[in-house]
CSV table of C-alpha atoms and ligand atoms in Angstrom, one decimal:
chain,number,residue,atom,x,y,z
A,28,MET,CA,142.2,100.9,81.2
A,29,PHE,CA,143.9,99.7,84.4
A,30,PHE,CA,142.2,98.0,87.3
A,31,VAL,CA,142.2,99.7,90.7
A,32,HIS,CA,140.8,97.6,93.5
A,33,GLY,CA,137.5,99.0,94.6
A,34,LEU,CA,137.0,101.0,91.4
A,35,GLY,CA,135.8,98.1,89.3
A,36,ALA,CA,132.6,99.9,88.4
A,37,MET,CA,134.6,102.8,86.9
A,38,CYS,CA,136.8,100.4,84.9
A,39,ALA,CA,133.8,98.7,83.5
A,40,GLY,CA,132.6,102.0,82.2
A,41,PHE,CA,129.9,102.6,84.7
A,42,VAL,CA,129.6,105.4,87.2
A,43,THR,CA,127.5,104.8,90.2
A,44,THR,CA,125.7,106.9,92.8
A,45,MET,CA,124.3,106.1,96.3
A,46,ILE,CA,120.5,106.3,96.4
A,47,THR,CA,118.5,106.9,99.6
A,48,PRO,CA,114.9,106.4,98.7
A,49,PRO,CA,112.3,108.0,101.0
A,50,TRP,CA,111.7,106.2,104.3
A,51,PRO,CA,111.4,103.3,104.8
A,52,GLY,CA,113.3,102.7,101.5
A,53,VAL,CA,116.7,101.1,102.0
A,54,PRO,CA,119.8,102.8,100.4
A,55,PHE,CA,121.4,101.1,97.4
A,56,GLU,CA,124.2,101.8,94.9
A,57,LEU,CA,122.8,102.5,91.4
A,58,ALA,CA,124.9,102.2,88.3
A,59,CYS,CA,124.2,104.6,85.4
A,60,PRO,CA,124.5,103.6,81.7
A,61,ARG,CA,127.9,103.8,80.0
A,62,GLY,CA,128.8,107.3,79.0
A,63,THR,CA,127.0,108.9,81.9
A,64,GLN,CA,129.1,111.3,83.9
A,65,GLN,CA,129.3,111.2,87.7
A,66,HIS,CA,127.4,114.5,88.2
A,67,GLU,CA,124.6,113.3,85.8
A,68,CYS,CA,124.2,110.0,87.6
A,69,ALA,CA,124.0,111.9,90.9
A,70,ARG,CA,120.8,113.6,89.7
A,71,LEU,CA,118.9,110.5,90.6
A,72,GLN,CA,119.6,111.2,94.3
A,73,GLY,CA,116.6,113.4,93.8
A,74,HIS,CA,118.1,116.7,95.0
A,75,MET,CA,118.1,118.5,91.6
A,76,PRO,CA,115.4,121.1,91.2
A,77,THR,CA,115.6,120.7,87.4
A,78,CYS,CA,115.0,116.9,87.4
A,79,HIS,CA,111.7,115.4,88.5
A,80,GLU,CA,112.9,111.8,88.4
A,81,PRO,CA,112.6,109.5,90.2
A,82,GLU,CA,108.9,110.2,90.4
A,83,LYS,CA,107.9,110.8,94.0
A,84,ASP,CA,104.5,109.2,93.7
A,85,THR,CA,106.0,105.9,92.4
A,86,GLN,CA,108.4,105.9,95.4
A,87,GLU,CA,105.5,106.4,97.7
A,88,VAL,CA,103.6,103.5,96.1
A,89,LEU,CA,106.5,101.1,96.4
A,90,ASN,CA,107.0,102.0,100.0
A,91,SER,CA,103.2,101.6,100.7
A,92,PHE,CA,102.9,98.2,99.1
A,93,LEU,CA,106.3,96.5,99.6
A,94,ALA,CA,107.4,97.8,103.0
A,95,HIS,CA,106.6,94.5,104.7
A,96,CYS,CA,108.4,92.3,102.2
A,97,ASN,CA,111.5,91.8,104.4
A,98,TRP,CA,109.4,90.6,107.3
A,99,PRO,CA,109.8,86.9,108.1
A,100,GLY,CA,107.3,84.7,106.3
A,101,GLN,CA,106.4,87.3,103.7
A,102,SER,CA,106.9,86.8,100.0
A,103,CYS,CA,106.3,89.6,97.6
A,104,ALA,CA,106.6,89.8,93.8
A,105,TYR,CA,107.2,93.1,92.1
A,106,VAL,CA,106.9,93.2,88.3
A,107,ASP,CA,108.1,96.4,86.5
A,108,ILE,CA,107.3,96.8,82.9
A,109,GLY,CA,109.5,99.6,81.5
A,110,CYS,CA,112.0,99.5,84.3
A,111,ASN,CA,114.4,102.0,82.6
A,112,ILE,CA,117.7,101.9,84.5
A,113,GLY,CA,116.3,99.9,87.4
A,114,TYR,CA,115.8,102.6,90.0
A,115,PHE,CA,112.5,101.2,91.2
A,116,ALA,CA,113.6,97.6,90.7
A,117,MET,CA,116.4,98.2,93.1
A,118,HIS,CA,114.1,100.1,95.5
A,119,ALA,CA,111.7,97.1,95.5
A,120,ALA,CA,114.5,94.5,95.8
A,121,MET,CA,116.0,96.3,98.8
A,122,LEU,CA,112.6,96.2,100.5
A,123,GLY,CA,112.7,92.5,100.1
A,124,ALA,CA,110.6,91.9,97.1
A,125,SER,CA,111.4,89.4,94.3
A,126,VAL,CA,111.7,91.5,91.2
A,127,ARG,CA,111.1,91.0,87.5
A,128,CYS,CA,112.2,93.9,85.4
A,129,TYR,CA,111.5,94.3,81.7
A,130,GLU,CA,113.1,97.0,79.6
A,131,PRO,CA,113.7,97.2,75.9
A,132,THR,CA,116.8,99.4,76.0
A,133,PRO,CA,120.0,97.3,76.3
A,134,PHE,CA,122.1,100.3,77.5
A,135,PHE,CA,119.7,100.4,80.5
A,136,THR,CA,119.6,96.7,81.3
A,137,MET,CA,123.4,96.5,81.2
A,138,ALA,CA,123.5,99.2,83.9
A,139,ILE,CA,120.9,97.3,86.0
A,140,ARG,CA,123.1,94.2,85.8
A,141,GLU,CA,126.0,96.4,87.1
A,142,SER,CA,123.8,97.6,90.0
A,143,LEU,CA,123.0,94.0,90.9
A,144,ARG,CA,126.7,93.2,90.8
A,145,LEU,CA,127.2,95.8,93.4
A,146,ALA,CA,124.2,94.8,95.6
A,147,PRO,CA,124.3,92.3,98.4
A,148,SER,CA,124.1,88.8,96.9
A,149,GLU,CA,120.8,88.0,98.5
A,150,VAL,CA,119.3,91.1,96.9
A,151,ALA,CA,120.8,90.5,93.5
A,152,GLY,CA,119.6,86.9,93.8
A,153,ARG,CA,116.0,87.9,93.7
A,154,VAL,CA,116.1,90.2,90.7
A,155,VAL,CA,115.5,89.0,87.1
A,156,VAL,CA,116.3,91.5,84.4
A,157,GLU,CA,115.1,90.9,80.8
A,158,ASN,CA,116.0,93.1,77.8
A,159,VAL,CA,112.7,92.7,76.0
A,160,ALA,CA,109.9,94.8,74.7
A,161,VAL,CA,106.6,93.8,76.3
A,162,VAL,CA,103.7,93.6,73.8
A,163,PRO,CA,100.0,93.0,74.3
A,164,SER,CA,99.8,89.7,72.4
A,165,ALA,CA,102.3,87.4,70.7
A,166,GLU,CA,100.0,86.8,67.7
A,167,ARG,CA,100.0,90.4,66.6
A,168,ALA,CA,103.5,91.4,67.4
A,169,PRO,CA,106.7,90.6,65.5
A,170,PRO,CA,109.3,88.6,67.3
A,171,SER,CA,111.5,91.7,67.7
A,172,LEU,CA,111.1,95.4,67.4
A,173,ASN,CA,113.6,98.1,66.3
A,174,PHE,CA,114.1,101.1,68.5
A,175,SER,CA,115.9,104.4,68.0
A,176,TYR,CA,114.7,106.2,71.1
A,177,ALA,CA,114.2,105.6,74.8
A,178,TYR,CA,113.1,107.9,77.5
A,179,SER,CA,116.1,108.9,79.5
A,180,ALA,CA,115.3,110.1,83.0
A,181,CYS,CA,117.0,113.4,83.6
A,182,HIS,CA,118.9,112.7,80.3
A,183,ILE,CA,120.7,109.8,81.9
A,184,GLY,CA,121.7,107.3,79.2
A,185,ARG,CA,120.9,109.7,76.4
A,186,ARG,CA,124.5,109.9,75.3
A,187,ALA,CA,124.9,106.1,74.8
A,188,ILE,CA,121.6,106.0,72.9
A,189,ARG,CA,122.5,108.9,70.6
A,190,GLN,CA,125.9,107.5,69.9
A,191,HIS,CA,124.5,104.1,69.0
A,192,VAL,CA,121.7,105.5,66.9
A,193,ALA,CA,124.1,107.8,65.0
A,194,ARG,CA,126.2,104.8,64.2
A,195,TYR,CA,123.7,102.0,63.6
A,196,GLY,CA,120.4,103.7,63.2
A,197,HIS,CA,118.5,101.5,65.7
A,198,TRP,CA,118.8,98.6,68.0
A,199,THR,CA,116.7,95.4,67.9
A,200,THR,CA,115.0,94.0,71.0
A,201,PRO,CA,113.0,90.7,71.2
A,202,THR,CA,109.3,91.0,72.2
A,203,LEU,CA,107.6,89.3,75.0
A,204,ALA,CA,103.8,88.9,75.3
A,205,MET,CA,102.1,90.4,78.4
A,206,SER,CA,100.5,87.0,79.1
A,207,LYS,CA,103.9,85.3,79.4
A,208,LEU,CA,104.8,87.5,82.3
A,209,VAL,CA,101.6,87.8,84.3
A,210,VAL,CA,100.0,84.3,83.9
A,211,SER,CA,101.0,82.4,87.0
A,212,LYS,CA,99.5,80.7,90.0
A,213,SER,CA,101.6,82.7,92.4
A,214,PRO,CA,100.3,86.2,92.9
A,215,ILE,CA,102.0,89.4,91.9
A,216,THR,CA,102.1,91.8,94.8
A,217,LEU,CA,102.6,95.0,92.7
A,218,LEU,CA,102.6,95.4,88.9
A,219,LYS,CA,103.9,98.7,87.6
A,220,VAL,CA,103.5,99.6,83.9
A,221,ASP,CA,105.1,102.8,82.7
A,222,ILE,CA,106.3,102.7,79.1
A,223,ASP,CA,105.1,106.0,77.8
A,224,HIS,CA,103.3,104.2,75.0
A,225,ASN,CA,100.4,101.6,75.0
A,226,GLU,CA,100.0,101.0,78.8
A,227,GLY,CA,96.2,100.9,78.3
A,228,GLU,CA,96.4,98.2,75.7
A,229,LEU,CA,98.6,96.1,78.0
A,230,LEU,CA,96.2,96.7,80.9
A,231,HIS,CA,93.3,95.5,78.7
A,232,HIS,CA,95.0,92.2,78.2
A,233,VAL,CA,95.9,91.9,81.9
A,234,ILE,CA,92.2,92.5,82.8
A,235,ASP,CA,91.1,89.6,80.5
A,236,LEU,CA,93.7,87.4,82.2
A,237,LEU,CA,92.5,88.4,85.7
A,238,ALA,CA,88.9,87.8,84.7
A,239,SER,CA,89.7,84.3,83.4
A,240,GLY,CA,91.6,83.6,86.6
A,241,GLU,CA,94.9,83.0,84.8
A,242,ALA,CA,96.6,86.0,86.5
A,243,HIS,CA,96.6,87.0,90.2
A,244,ILE,CA,97.6,90.6,90.9
A,245,ASP,CA,97.1,92.4,94.1
A,246,THR,CA,97.9,95.9,93.1
A,247,ILE,CA,98.5,97.6,89.7
A,248,LEU,CA,100.2,101.0,89.2
A,249,VAL,CA,99.8,102.2,85.6
A,250,GLU,CA,100.4,105.5,83.8
A,251,LEU,CA,97.1,105.9,81.9
A,252,GLY,CA,96.4,109.6,81.4
A,253,ASP,CA,96.4,110.3,77.7
A,254,ASN,CA,94.7,113.5,77.0
A,255,ARG,CA,97.2,116.2,76.1
A,256,ALA,CA,94.6,118.8,75.8
A,257,SER,CA,93.7,118.5,79.4
A,258,ARG,CA,97.2,119.3,80.4
A,259,ALA,CA,96.5,122.9,79.4
A,260,GLY,CA,93.5,122.6,81.6
A,261,CYS,CA,90.2,122.3,79.7
A,262,ALA,CA,86.7,122.1,81.2
A,263,PRO,CA,85.2,118.6,81.4
A,264,SER,CA,82.4,119.8,79.1
A,265,HIS,CA,85.0,120.8,76.4
A,266,ALA,CA,84.8,118.6,73.3
A,267,THR,CA,88.5,117.8,73.2
A,268,CYS,CA,88.4,116.7,76.8
A,269,LYS,CA,85.4,114.5,76.2
A,270,GLN,CA,87.2,112.8,73.3
A,271,ALA,CA,89.8,111.4,75.6
A,272,SER,CA,88.1,108.1,75.8
A,273,THR,CA,91.1,105.9,74.8
A,274,LEU,CA,93.6,105.5,77.5
A,275,ARG,CA,96.9,104.7,75.8
A,276,GLY,CA,95.2,102.0,73.7
A,277,GLY,CA,92.9,100.8,76.4
A,278,SER,CA,89.4,102.0,77.3
A,279,LEU,CA,87.5,103.6,80.1
A,280,ARG,CA,85.5,100.4,80.3
A,281,ASP,CA,88.7,98.6,81.4
A,282,VAL,CA,88.8,100.9,84.4
A,283,TRP,CA,85.2,100.3,85.1
A,284,ARG,CA,85.6,96.5,84.9
A,285,LEU,CA,88.5,96.5,87.3
A,286,GLN,CA,86.3,98.3,89.8
A,287,HIS,CA,82.9,96.6,89.2
A,288,GLU,CA,83.7,93.1,88.0
A,289,LEU,CA,87.1,92.4,89.5
A,290,ASN,CA,86.6,94.2,92.8
A,291,TYR,CA,89.6,96.5,92.7
A,292,THR,CA,89.5,100.0,94.3
A,293,ALA,CA,90.7,102.6,91.9
A,294,TYR,CA,92.7,105.7,92.9
A,295,ARG,CA,94.4,108.4,91.0
A,296,VAL,CA,97.8,108.5,92.4
A,297,ASN,CA,99.8,111.3,90.9
A,298,ILE,CA,100.7,113.5,93.9
A,299,HIS,CA,100.1,116.7,91.9
A,300,THR,CA,96.8,115.6,90.4
A,301,ALA,CA,95.1,118.8,91.6
A,302,ARG,CA,98.4,120.7,91.1
A,303,GLU,CA,99.4,120.5,94.7
A,304,ILE,CA,103.0,121.7,95.3
A,305,PHE,CA,104.0,120.1,98.6
A,306,GLY,CA,106.6,121.8,100.6
A,307,TRP,CA,109.0,120.1,103.1
A,308,ARG,CA,106.5,120.5,105.9
A,309,GLY,CA,104.0,118.5,103.8
A,310,ASP,CA,101.7,121.5,103.2
A,311,ASN,CA,100.4,122.6,99.8
A,312,LEU,CA,102.0,125.7,98.6
A,313,ASN,CA,99.7,126.2,95.6
A,314,LEU,CA,96.9,128.3,97.0
A,315,ASN,CA,95.6,130.0,93.9
A,316,HIS,CA,96.0,127.7,91.0
A,317,MET,CA,94.5,124.4,92.1
A,318,ALA,CA,92.7,122.3,89.4
A,319,PRO,CA,88.9,122.2,89.9
A,320,ALA,CA,87.7,119.3,92.0
A,321,HIS,CA,85.9,116.6,90.0
A,322,PRO,CA,82.7,115.2,91.6
A,323,GLY,CA,83.8,111.6,90.7
A,324,LEU,CA,87.0,111.8,92.8
A,325,LYS,CA,87.3,111.9,96.5
A,326,PRO,CA,90.6,113.4,97.8
A,327,LEU,CA,92.4,111.3,100.5
A,328,PHE,CA,95.4,112.4,102.5
A,329,GLY,CA,98.2,110.4,104.2
A,330,VAL,CA,97.1,106.9,103.0
A,331,ARG,CA,99.9,104.6,104.0
A,332,MET,CA,103.0,106.3,102.7
A,333,MET,CA,101.2,108.2,99.9
A,334,ARG,CA,100.7,111.8,100.6
A,335,LYS,CA,97.6,112.2,98.4
A,336,LEU,CA,95.3,109.8,96.6
A,337,GLU,CA,92.1,110.5,94.8
A,338,LEU,CA,89.5,107.7,95.1
A,339,LEU,CA,87.6,107.1,91.9
A,340,LYS,CA,84.1,106.8,93.3
A,341,ARG,CA,82.5,103.4,92.7
A,342,SER,CA,79.2,105.2,92.2
A,343,LEU,CA,80.4,107.2,89.2
A,344,PRO,CA,78.7,105.8,86.1
A,345,LEU,CA,80.8,104.8,83.2
A,346,GLU,CA,79.4,107.5,81.0
A,347,GLN,CA,80.9,110.1,83.3
A,348,TYR,CA,84.4,108.6,83.0
A,349,ALA,CA,84.8,110.2,79.6
A,350,THR,CA,86.5,113.3,80.7
A,351,GLY,CA,90.0,114.6,80.3
A,352,GLU,CA,89.7,115.8,83.9
A,353,LEU,CA,89.7,112.3,85.2
A,354,PHE,CA,92.4,110.8,83.0
A,355,ALA,CA,94.6,113.8,82.4
A,356,TRP,CA,97.9,113.5,80.6
A,357,GLY,CA,100.6,111.7,82.4
A,358,GLN,CA,98.4,110.7,85.4
A,359,SER,CA,98.9,107.3,87.0
A,360,PHE,CA,96.2,105.1,88.4
A,361,LEU,CA,96.4,102.6,91.3
A,362,PHE,CA,94.1,99.6,91.3
A,363,THR,CA,94.3,97.5,94.4
A,364,ARG,CA,92.5,94.7,96.2
A,365,GLN,CA,94.1,95.9,99.4
A,366,GLN,CA,91.9,97.7,101.9
A,367,LEU,CA,94.0,100.9,102.2
A,368,LEU,CA,91.8,103.0,104.3
A,369,GLU,CA,91.6,102.9,108.1
A,370,ARG,CA,88.8,104.1,110.1
A,371,ALA,CA,89.4,107.6,111.6
A,372,ARG,CA,89.5,107.6,115.4
A,373,HIS,CA,89.9,110.5,117.9
A,374,HIS,CA,90.0,110.9,121.6
A,375,SER,CA,86.4,111.3,122.8
A,376,ILE,CA,87.3,114.5,124.7
A,377,ASP,CA,88.7,116.1,121.5
A,378,VAL,CA,85.7,115.0,119.5
A,379,ALA,CA,83.3,116.3,122.1
A,380,PHE,CA,85.2,119.6,122.4
A,381,VAL,CA,84.7,120.4,118.7
A,382,GLY,CA,81.1,119.3,119.0
A,383,LEU,CA,81.3,116.4,116.6
A,384,ILE,CA,79.5,114.0,119.0
A,385,ALA,CA,76.8,116.5,119.8
A,386,SER,CA,76.1,116.9,116.1
A,387,ARG,CA,76.4,113.1,115.5
A,388,GLU,CA,78.8,113.9,112.7
A,389,PRO,CA,80.4,110.6,111.8
A,390,LEU,CA,84.1,110.6,111.3
A,391,ASN,CA,83.8,107.9,108.8
A,392,ALA,CA,80.9,109.1,106.7
A,393,GLY,CA,81.1,108.0,103.1
A,394,MET,CA,83.9,105.5,103.7
A,395,GLU,CA,81.9,102.6,102.2
A,396,GLU,CA,82.8,104.2,98.8
A,397,ALA,CA,86.3,103.1,99.4
A,398,VAL,CA,85.7,99.6,100.7
A,399,LEU,CA,85.9,96.6,98.6
A,400,PRO,CA,82.7,94.6,98.1
A,401,ARG,CA,84.1,91.5,99.8
A,402,ALA,CA,82.6,89.6,102.7
A,403,ASP,CA,85.9,89.6,104.6
A,404,VAL,CA,86.2,93.4,104.7
A,405,GLU,CA,83.8,95.2,107.0
A,406,VAL,CA,83.4,98.8,107.9
A,407,GLN,CA,81.0,99.8,110.6
A,408,ALA,CA,79.7,103.4,110.4
B,11,NAG,C1,114.7,96.0,62.1
B,11,NAG,O1,115.8,96.4,61.3
B,11,NAG,C2,116.3,95.3,60.5
B,11,NAG,C3,117.6,95.9,59.8
B,11,NAG,O2,118.6,96.1,60.7
B,11,NAG,C4,115.3,94.9,59.5
B,11,NAG,O3,115.8,93.8,58.7
B,11,NAG,C5,114.1,94.4,60.3
B,11,NAG,O4,113.1,94.0,59.3
B,11,NAG,C6,113.6,95.5,61.2
B,11,NAG,N1,112.5,94.9,62.0
B,11,NAG,C7,111.3,95.5,62.2
B,11,NAG,C8,110.4,94.8,63.1
B,11,NAG,O5,111.0,96.5,61.6
B,12,NAG,C1,83.4,90.7,93.8
B,12,NAG,O1,82.6,90.9,94.9
B,12,NAG,C2,81.4,90.3,94.8
B,12,NAG,C3,80.6,90.7,96.0
B,12,NAG,O2,81.2,90.4,97.3
B,12,NAG,C4,81.5,88.8,94.7
B,12,NAG,O3,80.3,88.2,94.6
B,12,NAG,C5,82.4,88.5,93.5
B,12,NAG,O4,82.7,87.1,93.5
B,12,NAG,C6,83.7,89.2,93.6
B,12,NAG,N1,84.5,89.0,92.4
B,12,NAG,C7,85.8,88.8,92.3
B,12,NAG,C8,86.3,88.6,91.0
B,12,NAG,O5,86.4,88.8,93.3
């Protein structure tokens, strides 16, 4: 291979593509794992109808919680467990967050290091990448794990993985206990856990560390939905749906504790939770096949940069959590101590015109459901 100035990335065996995340995300150059072809890497620009990655809801969450990180005097920490080839790690770093990115697939972490080499030095300087497998506790996990599979977004990186596995059978990655990476005096702004495996079990350990005051985390985004039966759409009363009481190794009680003991507000965040199909104008094109509304969820629209959230009502008793409808397969949850909602306001003439004042209909009725039980947060009806 010969070196051509400016094509260093190609010579090193990496193809790259320019990524422009949704506003106010900042563009960056992303390297794909060795063996990826240019047109495959370009799928991550998000224009391919056949490729749903990068997940729109995660992009919206990053923009909603990290948009201020570049402002003077701000310091943000983004921790990504299962950071794959680093798309969201780069997105967060470009927004100004300090990033810690944990990924067990070496072909992926090598690509992230290449993305960092191409990034502005002040951006690269605030990203730490570790090729480790995060495990719930050090006592019960071996010091390393063998892998022969990794989820490859839009098949990116699959070739390198298959070639390696055909030749060597597996690769070995050291493990790192969850506590090692969340226990700290300095707070984590946003923790994202998406490893398609035991997210619930990891969350369970995080909750214990939050309760004991060893960890400080403002917002958690975690893929929890575990009930495959519900993907096909089963009624909440159906036995299979009711059985979905383990959440990827965690429990429904964990979610309840976050809300009721640790004062987080819980939202379901997947933008298609009720099967909405948003068109470019922002309207829902699915008119006839919406999922039935669950009484424990309150739909919310246009919260920060997130098109749709569903508030998990604080008043919902734990016994009613045990339904596949609430924690359906693949769905993500957002737990935050941020007050996300703003009081609705309208011009008094408009409000009077539609008769809202006359009927004393409050614009902010029911908002207390979504307000954290903290003295410093106040909502007047
Ligand atoms: C991983 O594979 C190696 C062989 O390459 C084996 O010696 C080791 O016991 C395996 N580790 C685990 C945790 O299974
Ligand atoms: C949760 O809120 C309650 C009521 O304001 C407060 O007494 C309690 O200390 C809070 N707990 C935590 C962990 O913040």
